[in-house]
Each structure stands twice: as C-alpha cells, then as structure tokens.
Short mmCIF file of C-alpha atoms and ligand atoms in Angstrom, two decimals:
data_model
loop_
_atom_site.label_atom_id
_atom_site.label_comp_id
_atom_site.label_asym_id
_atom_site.label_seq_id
_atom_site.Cartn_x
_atom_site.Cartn_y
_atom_site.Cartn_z
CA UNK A 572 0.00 0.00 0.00
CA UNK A 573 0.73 3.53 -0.43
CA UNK A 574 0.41 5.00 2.60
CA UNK A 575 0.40 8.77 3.95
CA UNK A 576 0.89 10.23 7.84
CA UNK A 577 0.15 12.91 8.94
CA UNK A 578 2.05 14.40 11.33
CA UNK A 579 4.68 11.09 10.64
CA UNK A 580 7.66 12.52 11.84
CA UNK A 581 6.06 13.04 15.68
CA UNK A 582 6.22 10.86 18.39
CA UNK A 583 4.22 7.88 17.05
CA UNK A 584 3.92 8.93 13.66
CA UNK A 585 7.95 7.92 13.37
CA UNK A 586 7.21 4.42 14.91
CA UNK A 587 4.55 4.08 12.86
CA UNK A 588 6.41 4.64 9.21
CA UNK A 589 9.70 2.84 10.45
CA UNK A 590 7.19 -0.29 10.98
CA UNK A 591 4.86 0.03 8.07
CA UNK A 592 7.98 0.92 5.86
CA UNK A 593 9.80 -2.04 7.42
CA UNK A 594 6.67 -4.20 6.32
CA UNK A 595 7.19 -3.02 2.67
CA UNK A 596 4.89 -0.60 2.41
CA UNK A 597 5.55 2.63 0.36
CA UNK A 598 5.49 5.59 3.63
CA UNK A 599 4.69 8.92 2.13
CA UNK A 600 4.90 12.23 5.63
CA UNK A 601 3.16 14.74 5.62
CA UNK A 602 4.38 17.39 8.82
CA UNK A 603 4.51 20.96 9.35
CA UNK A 604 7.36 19.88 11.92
CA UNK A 605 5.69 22.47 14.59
CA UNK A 606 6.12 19.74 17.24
CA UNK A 607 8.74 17.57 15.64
CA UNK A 608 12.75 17.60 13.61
CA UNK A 609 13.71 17.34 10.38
CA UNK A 610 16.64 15.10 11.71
CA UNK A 611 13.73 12.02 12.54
CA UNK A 612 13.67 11.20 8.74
CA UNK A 613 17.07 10.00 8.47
CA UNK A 614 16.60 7.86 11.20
CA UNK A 615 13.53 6.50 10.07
CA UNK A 616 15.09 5.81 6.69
CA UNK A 617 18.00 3.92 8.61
CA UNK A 618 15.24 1.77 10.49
CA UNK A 619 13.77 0.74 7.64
CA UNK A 620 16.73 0.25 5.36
CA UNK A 621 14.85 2.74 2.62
CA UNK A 622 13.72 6.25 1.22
CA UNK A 623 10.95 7.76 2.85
CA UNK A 624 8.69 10.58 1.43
CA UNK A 625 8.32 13.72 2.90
CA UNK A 626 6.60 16.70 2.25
CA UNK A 627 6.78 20.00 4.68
CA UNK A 628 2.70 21.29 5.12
CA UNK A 629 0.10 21.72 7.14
CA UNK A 630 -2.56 19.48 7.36
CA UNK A 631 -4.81 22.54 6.93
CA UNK A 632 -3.86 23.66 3.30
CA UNK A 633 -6.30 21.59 0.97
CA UNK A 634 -4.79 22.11 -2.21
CA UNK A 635 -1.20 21.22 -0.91
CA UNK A 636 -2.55 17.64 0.82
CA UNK A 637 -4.62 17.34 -1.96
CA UNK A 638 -1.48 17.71 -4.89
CA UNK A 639 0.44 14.75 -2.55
CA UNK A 640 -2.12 12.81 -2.18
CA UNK A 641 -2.51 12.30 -5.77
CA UNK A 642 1.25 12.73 -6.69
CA UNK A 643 1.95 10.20 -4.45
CA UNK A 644 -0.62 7.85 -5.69
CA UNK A 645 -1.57 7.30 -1.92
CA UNK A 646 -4.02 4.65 -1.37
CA UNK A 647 -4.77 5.53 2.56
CA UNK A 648 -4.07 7.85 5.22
CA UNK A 649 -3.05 7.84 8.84
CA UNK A 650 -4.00 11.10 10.15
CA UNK A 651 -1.68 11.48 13.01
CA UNK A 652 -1.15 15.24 12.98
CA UNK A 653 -2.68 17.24 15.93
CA UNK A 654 -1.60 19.73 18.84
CA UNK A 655 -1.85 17.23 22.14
CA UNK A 656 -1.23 18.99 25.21
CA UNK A 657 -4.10 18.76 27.36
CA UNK A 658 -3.35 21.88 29.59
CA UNK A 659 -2.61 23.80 26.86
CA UNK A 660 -5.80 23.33 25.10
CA UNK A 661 -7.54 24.71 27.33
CA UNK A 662 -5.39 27.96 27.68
CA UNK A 663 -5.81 27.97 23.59
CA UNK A 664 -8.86 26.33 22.52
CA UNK A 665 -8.94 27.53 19.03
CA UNK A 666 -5.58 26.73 18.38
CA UNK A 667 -6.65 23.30 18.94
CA UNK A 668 -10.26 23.26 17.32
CA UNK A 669 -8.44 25.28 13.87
CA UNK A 670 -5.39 22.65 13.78
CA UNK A 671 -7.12 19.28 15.52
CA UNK A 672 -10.91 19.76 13.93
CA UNK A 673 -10.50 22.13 11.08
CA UNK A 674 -7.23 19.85 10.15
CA UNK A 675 -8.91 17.01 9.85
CA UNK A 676 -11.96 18.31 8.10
CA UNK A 677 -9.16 19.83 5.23
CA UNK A 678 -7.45 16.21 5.22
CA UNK A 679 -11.02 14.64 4.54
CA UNK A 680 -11.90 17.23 1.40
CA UNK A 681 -8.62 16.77 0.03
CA UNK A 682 -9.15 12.45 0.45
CA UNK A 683 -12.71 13.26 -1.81
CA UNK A 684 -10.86 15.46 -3.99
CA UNK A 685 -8.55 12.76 -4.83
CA UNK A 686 -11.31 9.70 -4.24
CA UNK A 687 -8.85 7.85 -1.35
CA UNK A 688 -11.80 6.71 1.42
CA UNK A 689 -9.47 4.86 3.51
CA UNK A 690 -8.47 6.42 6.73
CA UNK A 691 -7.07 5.69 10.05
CA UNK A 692 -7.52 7.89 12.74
CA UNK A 693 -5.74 9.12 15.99
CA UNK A 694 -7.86 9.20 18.68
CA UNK A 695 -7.70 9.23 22.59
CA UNK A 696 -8.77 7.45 25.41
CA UNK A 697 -9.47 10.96 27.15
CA UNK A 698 -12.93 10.76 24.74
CA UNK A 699 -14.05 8.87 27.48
CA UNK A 700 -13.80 11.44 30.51
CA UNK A 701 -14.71 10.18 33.99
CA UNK A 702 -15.25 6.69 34.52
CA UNK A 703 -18.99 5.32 34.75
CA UNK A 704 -17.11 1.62 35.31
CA UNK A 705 -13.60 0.36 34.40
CA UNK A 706 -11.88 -0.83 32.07
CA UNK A 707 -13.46 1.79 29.30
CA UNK A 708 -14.87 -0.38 26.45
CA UNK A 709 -15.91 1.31 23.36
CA UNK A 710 -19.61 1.38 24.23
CA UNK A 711 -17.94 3.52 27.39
CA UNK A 712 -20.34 6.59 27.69
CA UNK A 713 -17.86 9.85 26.41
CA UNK A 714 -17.34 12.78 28.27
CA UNK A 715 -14.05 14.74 27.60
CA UNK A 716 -13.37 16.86 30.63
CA UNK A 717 -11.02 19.24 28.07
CA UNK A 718 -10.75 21.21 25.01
CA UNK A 719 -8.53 18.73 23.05
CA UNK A 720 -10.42 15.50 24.50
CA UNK A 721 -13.75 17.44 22.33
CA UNK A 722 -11.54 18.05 19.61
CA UNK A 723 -10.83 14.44 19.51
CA UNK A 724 -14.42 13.39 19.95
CA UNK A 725 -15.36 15.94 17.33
CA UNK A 726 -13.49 14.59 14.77
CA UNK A 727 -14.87 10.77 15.44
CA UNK A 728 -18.01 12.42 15.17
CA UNK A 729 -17.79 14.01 12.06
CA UNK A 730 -15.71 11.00 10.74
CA UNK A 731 -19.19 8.86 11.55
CA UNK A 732 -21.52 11.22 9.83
CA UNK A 733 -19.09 11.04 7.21
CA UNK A 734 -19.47 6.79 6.76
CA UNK A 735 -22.89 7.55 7.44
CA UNK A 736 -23.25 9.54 3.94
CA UNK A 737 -21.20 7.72 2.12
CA UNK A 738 -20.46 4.08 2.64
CA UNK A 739 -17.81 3.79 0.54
CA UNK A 740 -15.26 4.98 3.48
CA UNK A 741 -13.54 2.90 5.23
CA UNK A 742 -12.09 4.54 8.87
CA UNK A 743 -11.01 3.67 12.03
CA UNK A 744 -10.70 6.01 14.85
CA UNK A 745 -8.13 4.47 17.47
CA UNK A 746 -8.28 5.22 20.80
CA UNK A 747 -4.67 5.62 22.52
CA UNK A 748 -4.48 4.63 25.74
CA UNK A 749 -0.63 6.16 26.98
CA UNK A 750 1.61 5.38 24.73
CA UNK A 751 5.17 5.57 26.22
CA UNK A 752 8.81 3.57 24.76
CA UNK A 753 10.57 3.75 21.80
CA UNK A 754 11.92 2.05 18.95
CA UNK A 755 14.27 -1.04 19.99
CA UNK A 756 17.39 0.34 17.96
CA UNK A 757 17.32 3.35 20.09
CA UNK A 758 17.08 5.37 17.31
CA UNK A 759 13.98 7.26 17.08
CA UNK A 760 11.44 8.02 20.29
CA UNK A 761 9.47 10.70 22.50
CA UNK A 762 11.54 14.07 22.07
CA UNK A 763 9.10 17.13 22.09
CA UNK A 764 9.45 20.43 22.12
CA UNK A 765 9.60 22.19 25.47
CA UNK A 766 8.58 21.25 28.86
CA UNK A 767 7.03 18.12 28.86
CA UNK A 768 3.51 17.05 30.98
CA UNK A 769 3.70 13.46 30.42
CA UNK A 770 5.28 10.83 32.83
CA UNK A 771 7.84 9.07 30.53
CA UNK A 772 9.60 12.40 29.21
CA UNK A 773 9.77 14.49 32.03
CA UNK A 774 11.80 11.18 33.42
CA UNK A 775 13.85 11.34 29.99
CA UNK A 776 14.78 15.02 31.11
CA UNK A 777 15.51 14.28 34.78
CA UNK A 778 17.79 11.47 33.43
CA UNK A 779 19.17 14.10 31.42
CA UNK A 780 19.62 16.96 33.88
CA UNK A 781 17.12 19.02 32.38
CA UNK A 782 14.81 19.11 35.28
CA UNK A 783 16.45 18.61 38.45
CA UNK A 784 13.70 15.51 39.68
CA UNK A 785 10.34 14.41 38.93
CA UNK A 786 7.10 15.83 40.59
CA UNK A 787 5.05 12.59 41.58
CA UNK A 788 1.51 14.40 41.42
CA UNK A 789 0.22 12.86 44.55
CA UNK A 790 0.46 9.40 46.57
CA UNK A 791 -2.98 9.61 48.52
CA UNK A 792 -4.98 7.81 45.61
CA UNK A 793 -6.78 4.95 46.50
CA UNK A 794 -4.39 2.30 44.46
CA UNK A 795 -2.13 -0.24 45.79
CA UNK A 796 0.87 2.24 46.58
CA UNK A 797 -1.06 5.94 46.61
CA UNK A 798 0.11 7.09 43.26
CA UNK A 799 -2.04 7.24 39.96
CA UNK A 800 -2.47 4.24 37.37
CA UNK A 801 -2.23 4.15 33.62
CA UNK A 802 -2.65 1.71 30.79
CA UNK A 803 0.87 2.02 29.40
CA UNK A 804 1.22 0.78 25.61
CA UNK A 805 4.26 0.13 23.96
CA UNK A 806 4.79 2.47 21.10
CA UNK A 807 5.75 0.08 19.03
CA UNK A 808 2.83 -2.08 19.67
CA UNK A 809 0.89 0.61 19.22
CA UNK A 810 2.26 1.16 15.37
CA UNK A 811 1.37 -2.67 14.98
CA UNK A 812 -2.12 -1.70 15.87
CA UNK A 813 -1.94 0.82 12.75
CA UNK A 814 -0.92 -2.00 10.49
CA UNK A 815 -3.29 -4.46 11.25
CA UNK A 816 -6.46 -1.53 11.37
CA UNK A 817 -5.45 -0.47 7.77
CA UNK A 818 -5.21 -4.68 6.66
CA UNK A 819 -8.75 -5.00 8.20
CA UNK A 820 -9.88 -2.00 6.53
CA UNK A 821 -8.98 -3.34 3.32
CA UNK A 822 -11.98 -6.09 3.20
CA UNK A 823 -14.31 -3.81 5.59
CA UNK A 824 -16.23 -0.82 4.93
CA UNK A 825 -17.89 1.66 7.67
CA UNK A 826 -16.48 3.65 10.50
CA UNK A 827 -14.99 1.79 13.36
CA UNK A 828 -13.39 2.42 16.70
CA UNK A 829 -11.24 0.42 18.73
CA UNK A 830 -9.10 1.20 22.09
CA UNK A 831 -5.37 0.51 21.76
CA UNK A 832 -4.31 -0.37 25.18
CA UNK A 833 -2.76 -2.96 27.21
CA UNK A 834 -5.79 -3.93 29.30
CA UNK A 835 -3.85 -3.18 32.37
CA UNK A 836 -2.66 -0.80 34.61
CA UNK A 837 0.64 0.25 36.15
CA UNK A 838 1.02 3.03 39.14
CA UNK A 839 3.95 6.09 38.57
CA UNK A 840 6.02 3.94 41.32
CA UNK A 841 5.78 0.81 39.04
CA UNK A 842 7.11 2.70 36.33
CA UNK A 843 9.74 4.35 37.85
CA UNK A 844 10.84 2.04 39.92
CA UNK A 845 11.22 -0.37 36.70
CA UNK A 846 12.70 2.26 34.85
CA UNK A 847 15.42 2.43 37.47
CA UNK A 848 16.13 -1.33 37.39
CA UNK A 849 16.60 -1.23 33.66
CA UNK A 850 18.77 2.13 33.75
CA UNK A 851 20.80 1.51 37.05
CA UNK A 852 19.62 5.33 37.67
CA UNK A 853 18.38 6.86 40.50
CA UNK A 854 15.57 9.47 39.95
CA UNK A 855 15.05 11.96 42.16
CA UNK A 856 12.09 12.45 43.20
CA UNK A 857 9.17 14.48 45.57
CA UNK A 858 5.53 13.79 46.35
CA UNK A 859 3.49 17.26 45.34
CA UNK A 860 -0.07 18.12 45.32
CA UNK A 861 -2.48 16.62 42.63
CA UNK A 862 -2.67 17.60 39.79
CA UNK A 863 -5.66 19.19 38.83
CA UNK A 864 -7.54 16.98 36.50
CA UNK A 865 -6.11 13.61 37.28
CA UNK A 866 -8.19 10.20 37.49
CA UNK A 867 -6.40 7.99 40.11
CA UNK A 868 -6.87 5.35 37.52
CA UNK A 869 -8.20 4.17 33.98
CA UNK A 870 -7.47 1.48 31.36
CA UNK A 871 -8.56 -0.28 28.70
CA UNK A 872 -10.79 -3.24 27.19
CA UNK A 873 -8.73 -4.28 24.70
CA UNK A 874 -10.91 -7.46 23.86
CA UNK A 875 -12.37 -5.88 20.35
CA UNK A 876 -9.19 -4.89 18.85
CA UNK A 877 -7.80 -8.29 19.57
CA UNK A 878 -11.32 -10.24 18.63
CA UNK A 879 -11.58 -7.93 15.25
CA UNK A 880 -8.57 -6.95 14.23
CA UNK A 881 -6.44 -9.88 15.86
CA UNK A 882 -4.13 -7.45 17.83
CA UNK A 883 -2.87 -7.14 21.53
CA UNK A 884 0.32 -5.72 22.73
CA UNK A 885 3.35 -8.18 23.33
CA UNK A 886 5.48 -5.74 24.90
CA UNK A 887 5.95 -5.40 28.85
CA UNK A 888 6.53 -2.88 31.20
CA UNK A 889 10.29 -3.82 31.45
CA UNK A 890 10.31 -3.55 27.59
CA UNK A 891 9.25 -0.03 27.82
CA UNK A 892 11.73 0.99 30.33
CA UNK A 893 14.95 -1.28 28.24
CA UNK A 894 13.77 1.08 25.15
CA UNK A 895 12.91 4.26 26.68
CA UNK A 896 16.31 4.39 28.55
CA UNK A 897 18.09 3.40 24.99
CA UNK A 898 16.69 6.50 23.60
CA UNK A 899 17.85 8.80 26.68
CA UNK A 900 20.73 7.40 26.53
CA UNK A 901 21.09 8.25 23.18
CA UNK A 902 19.50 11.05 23.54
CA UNK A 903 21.86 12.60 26.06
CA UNK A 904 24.64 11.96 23.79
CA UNK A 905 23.66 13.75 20.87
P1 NAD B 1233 3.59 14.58 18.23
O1 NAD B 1233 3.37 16.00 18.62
O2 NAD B 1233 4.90 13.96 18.53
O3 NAD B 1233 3.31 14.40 16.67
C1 NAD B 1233 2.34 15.16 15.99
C2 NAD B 1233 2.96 15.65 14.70
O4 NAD B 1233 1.99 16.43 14.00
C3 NAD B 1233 4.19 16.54 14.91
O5 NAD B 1233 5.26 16.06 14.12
C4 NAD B 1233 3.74 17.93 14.44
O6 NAD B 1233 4.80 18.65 13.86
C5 NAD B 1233 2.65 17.58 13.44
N1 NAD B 1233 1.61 18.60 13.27
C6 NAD B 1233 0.91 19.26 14.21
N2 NAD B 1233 0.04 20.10 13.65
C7 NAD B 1233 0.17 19.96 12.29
C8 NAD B 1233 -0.45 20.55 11.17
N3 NAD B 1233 -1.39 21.48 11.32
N4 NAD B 1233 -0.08 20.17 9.95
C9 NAD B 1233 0.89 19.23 9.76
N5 NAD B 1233 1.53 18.64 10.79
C10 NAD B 1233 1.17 19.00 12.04
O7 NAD B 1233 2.40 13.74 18.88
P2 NAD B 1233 2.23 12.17 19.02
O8 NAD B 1233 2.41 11.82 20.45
O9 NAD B 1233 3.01 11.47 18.00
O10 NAD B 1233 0.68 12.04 18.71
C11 NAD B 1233 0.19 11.72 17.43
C12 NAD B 1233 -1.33 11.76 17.46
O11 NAD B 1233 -1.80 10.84 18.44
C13 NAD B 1233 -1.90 13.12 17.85
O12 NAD B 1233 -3.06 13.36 17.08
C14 NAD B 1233 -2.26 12.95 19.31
O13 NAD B 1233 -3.32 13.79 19.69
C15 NAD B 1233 -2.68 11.48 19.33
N6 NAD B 1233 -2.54 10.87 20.67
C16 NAD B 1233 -1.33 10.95 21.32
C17 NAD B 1233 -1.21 10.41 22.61
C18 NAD B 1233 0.10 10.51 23.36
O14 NAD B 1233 0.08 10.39 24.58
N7 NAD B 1233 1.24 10.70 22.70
C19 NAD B 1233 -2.31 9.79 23.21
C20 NAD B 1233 -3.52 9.72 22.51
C21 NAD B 1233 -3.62 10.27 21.24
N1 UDP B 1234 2.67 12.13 36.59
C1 UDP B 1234 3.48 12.52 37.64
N2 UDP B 1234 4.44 13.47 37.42
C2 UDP B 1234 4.64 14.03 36.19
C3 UDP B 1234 3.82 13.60 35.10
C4 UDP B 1234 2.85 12.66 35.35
O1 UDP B 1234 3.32 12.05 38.76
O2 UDP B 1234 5.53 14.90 36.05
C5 UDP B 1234 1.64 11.11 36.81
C6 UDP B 1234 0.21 11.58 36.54
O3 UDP B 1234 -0.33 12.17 37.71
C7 UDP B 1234 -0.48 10.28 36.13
C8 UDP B 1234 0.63 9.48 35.43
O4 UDP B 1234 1.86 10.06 35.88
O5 UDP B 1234 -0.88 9.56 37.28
C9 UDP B 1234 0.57 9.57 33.92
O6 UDP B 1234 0.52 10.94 33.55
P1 UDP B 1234 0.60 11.40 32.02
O7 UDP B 1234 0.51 12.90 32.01
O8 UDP B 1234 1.78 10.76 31.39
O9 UDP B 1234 -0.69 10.75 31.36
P2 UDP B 1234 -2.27 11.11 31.57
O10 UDP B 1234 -2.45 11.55 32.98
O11 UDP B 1234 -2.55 12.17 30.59
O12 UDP B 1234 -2.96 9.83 31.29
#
C-alpha cells in the first residue's frame, strides 16, 4: 500500500512509518514539523533500510494535501497530525479546534478530492472522561473533561456522519491509551518540544539533567501504593495496531473504533521504579499536590481490537523501560 501520515515525523507517527515501511509498504509524511525535527527522517530511513517521502505542510492547506495525495498515488491515510497537550488546550482552545478539527476536516476534502476513502484515525482514550465503570470499552459513555479530549471526539463524530453519507469509506478512529517507549534500535522516540507534561519524558529530562527531579503528582490515591495508574502501551505495539487496522480496513467498509491499550494498569512507582532497574539510575524524586484533572486510575478493554482486528500488545513494562532508557541514553549523547 501507499500510505500517507500525517504528522509522521512526531512521536508515534515515526514508529509508525519505520514499521509500516519495514513491512514493505511505500510511507509517504506529511508534517509541518511544529512539534517535531527534520533530523527524525534520516533515522527513520535507517530503520527501515529505505527512502521515505516527505513533504513540509500543514494538514490545513487543501490544495497542498490534496497535490500529494494524488502525486503520491496514496491509497490511505493515517491522520496522526494534531496539537496534544491537554493543559494547553484549554489555555488555547482555538488553536486546537483550527489545527485538531478544522485539520482534519481539510485532510477529509482533500481524500474526496482525490477519491482515497481509507483512513485511520488518531484518537484518545481521554474521549471517554470520567469513569462510569472500568476498564473503558468502546460502548464507554464519552465525556471529555477538556478542550482537546472534544476536539478528539469531534473529529470521530464528524468522521461517523461522514461513513454515514457515504459508505464507501472505510475509517477507524483508534483510541490511545498512553503510549510511552521507543523504537528497539534506540534510534527514534518521545523528544518534544519544550517542557514536557507526560510521565515518561519528564523522566527522559531528569535522566538528562534538564529538570532537576520528577514531581510525583500525589500518593494519597486509592491504588495499591497511593500514586495514579495508567494503561501504558508500547509504542511500538501501538504502530502494529496501525498496520493491522489499515489490513482489516482493506476487506471492511464503515467507521470503526477500537481502544489501543494494554488492558492493564501500572502506578507512577511501578514505572519508575522499573525504569530504574533497567537504567541503574536513581531518579530523584518528591511527592506534590495533585494535579488538577487527574483520574487515580483508567485502562482499557482491549478485547475488540484483539477479537476484530487480531491485535494485543506483546510488549511489557520492562520492555518499555529497556527502550525508553536506549533512547535517553542516546538522547543525552547527541
Ligand atoms: P507529536 O506532537 O509527537 O506528533 C504530531 C505531529 O503532528 C508533529 O510532528 C507535528 O509537527 C505535526 N503537526 C501538528 N500540527 C500539524 C499541522 N497542522 N499540519 C501538519 N503537521 C502538524 O504527537 P504524538 O504523540 O506522535 O501524537 C500523534 C497523534 O496521536 C496526535 O493526534 C495525538 O493527539 C494522538 N494521541 C497521542 C497520545 C500521546 O500520549 N502521545 C495519546 C492519545 C492520542
Ligand atoms: N505524573 C506525575 N508526574 C509528572 C507527570 C505525570 O506524577 O511529572 C503522573 C500523573 O499524575 C499520572 C501518570 O503520571 O498519574 C501519567 O501521567 P501522564 O501525564 O503521562 O498521562 P495522563 O495523565 O494524561 O494519562
């Protein structure tokens, strides 16, 4: 296949084209590289042993997306591109409604233009908001609590009025749950731009003497050791998840969601404390307030991804931490 991502040269974009590239498919990115380096392609291209395309635009000019996607002769689209910070959504909502909903409405009108109908979808678990019952399944009521959780919903909406007017689409809208690790070689993984919010980074920059230790946002939760849980997914399980989504898609019409997630959960002390077995680091670390926001707790029901599309995660926690430290590692060097 002939494949084009959005916003491929981010954080799971990368992981994403290294493996689908690696599986012989022809990777086309797409990037405005606002949240992401130029210096990611080689490395992709080094994963997977070939050239990979690139073009530099935003996901909101039509007539650019709509030139590649014809050029290219692109037979379906991951749309990966997006502004993700939670907090900051809310400080900028339309920011995030003109480059998260508008985006993805441009992406879909320059798909007709060219008459591609098969699309895969980044969405999030924070669709789901507050928990009615745990794990989420799909049929989970949703609630987001935040500007960029509605722009995600949003854009599943409109992608489902979308199937609903046209049958001939074929989508999936994937729920991440949080996706953390990096690619085995080391090579490529999580590196964005400024301060980071989420767990795994902010580690990465302690390691790395950015920040001087790692806030643990409260240890008064009601979980086996105080401190909140999350279903952590591999990243590069989660680019497998891609793969198999656009196979499925090939032989089934409609729009479809599925959660990507491990079906478990593991506390901030799990994670660090097997991130310093695998690093031989110590972290340094306090217990501060909570953060604003924060569910002690959420994962997923991964049962329909692995019943429909015949995926689940292989990776385990100590898989995450051998990779992620790889990367900081590397990382620190460079
Ligand atoms: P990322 O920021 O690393 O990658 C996003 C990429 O999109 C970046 O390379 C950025 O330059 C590009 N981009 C942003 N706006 C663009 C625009 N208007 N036009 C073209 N390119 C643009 O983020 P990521 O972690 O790789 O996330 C990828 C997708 O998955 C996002 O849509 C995000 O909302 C979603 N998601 C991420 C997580 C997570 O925790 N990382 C969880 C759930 C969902
Ligand atoms: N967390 C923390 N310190 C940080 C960042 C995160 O203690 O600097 C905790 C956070 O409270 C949550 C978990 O780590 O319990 C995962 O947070 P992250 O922001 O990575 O994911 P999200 O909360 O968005 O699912």
């Amino acid at each position: 296949m002939n494949i084009l991502l959005t916003g491929g040269m981010g954080y799971i974009g990368s992981h994403t084209a290294a493996l689908l590239a690696s599986a012989g498919h022809r990777v086309h990115i797409y990037d405005n590289l606002c949240n992401s380096n130029i210096g990611t392609l080689d490395r992709i291209q080094k994963i997977a042993s070939q050239v990979i395309g690139f073009t530099e635009g935003d996901v909101r000019d039509t007539e650019k997306l709509t030139k590649v996607l014809r050029d290219e002769k692109i037979d379906a689209v991951i749309h990966l591109s997006g502004l993700k910070a939670v907090g900051e959504s809310s400080q900028k909502p339309i920011e995030y409604y003109a480059n998260n909903v508008q985006g993805s409405i441009s992406l879909i009108q320059a798909m007709q233009a060219v008459g591609i109908n098969t699309l895969v979808f980044s969405s999030s678990a924070t669709v789901y908001g507050d928990p009615v019952y745990l794990p989420y399944d799909e049929d989970h009521p949703t609630n987001p609590t935040n500007p960029y959780g509605r722009n995600k919903l949003q854009v599943e909406e409109i992608l489902r009025d979308l199937s609903a007017s046209d049958s001939s689409w074929r989508i999936g809208c994937l729920r991440y749950f949080n996706p953390v690790g990096a690619h085995e070689t080391g090579l490529i993984g999580e590196d964005p731009n400024g301060i980071p919010n989420n767990l795994m980074p902010v580690i990465g920059q302690v390691v790395n003497g950015k920040l001087p230790l790692l806030n643990i946002f409260g240890d008064d939760y009601e979980t086996h050791d105080g401190t909140g849980k999350r279903d952590y997914i591999h990243v590069m399980d989660l680019a497998e998840g891609h793969l198999a989504t656009l196979i499925w898609l090939q032989s089934n019409l409609g729009c479809h969601t599925f959660n990507l997630g491990t079906g478990s959960s593991y506390s901030v002390l799990d994670l660090l404390n097997r991130f310093e077995e695998a690093s031989g680091q110590k972290i340094p670390r306090q217990v501060v307030e909570r953060r604003p926001g924060d569910l002690p707790e959420y994962y997923a029901k991964a049962d329909k991804a692995e019943k429909v599309l015949g995926w689940k995660t292989k990776k385990t926690l100590s898989d995450i931490c051998n990779s992620s430290w790889l990367w900081i590692k590397n990382s620190k060097k460079s």
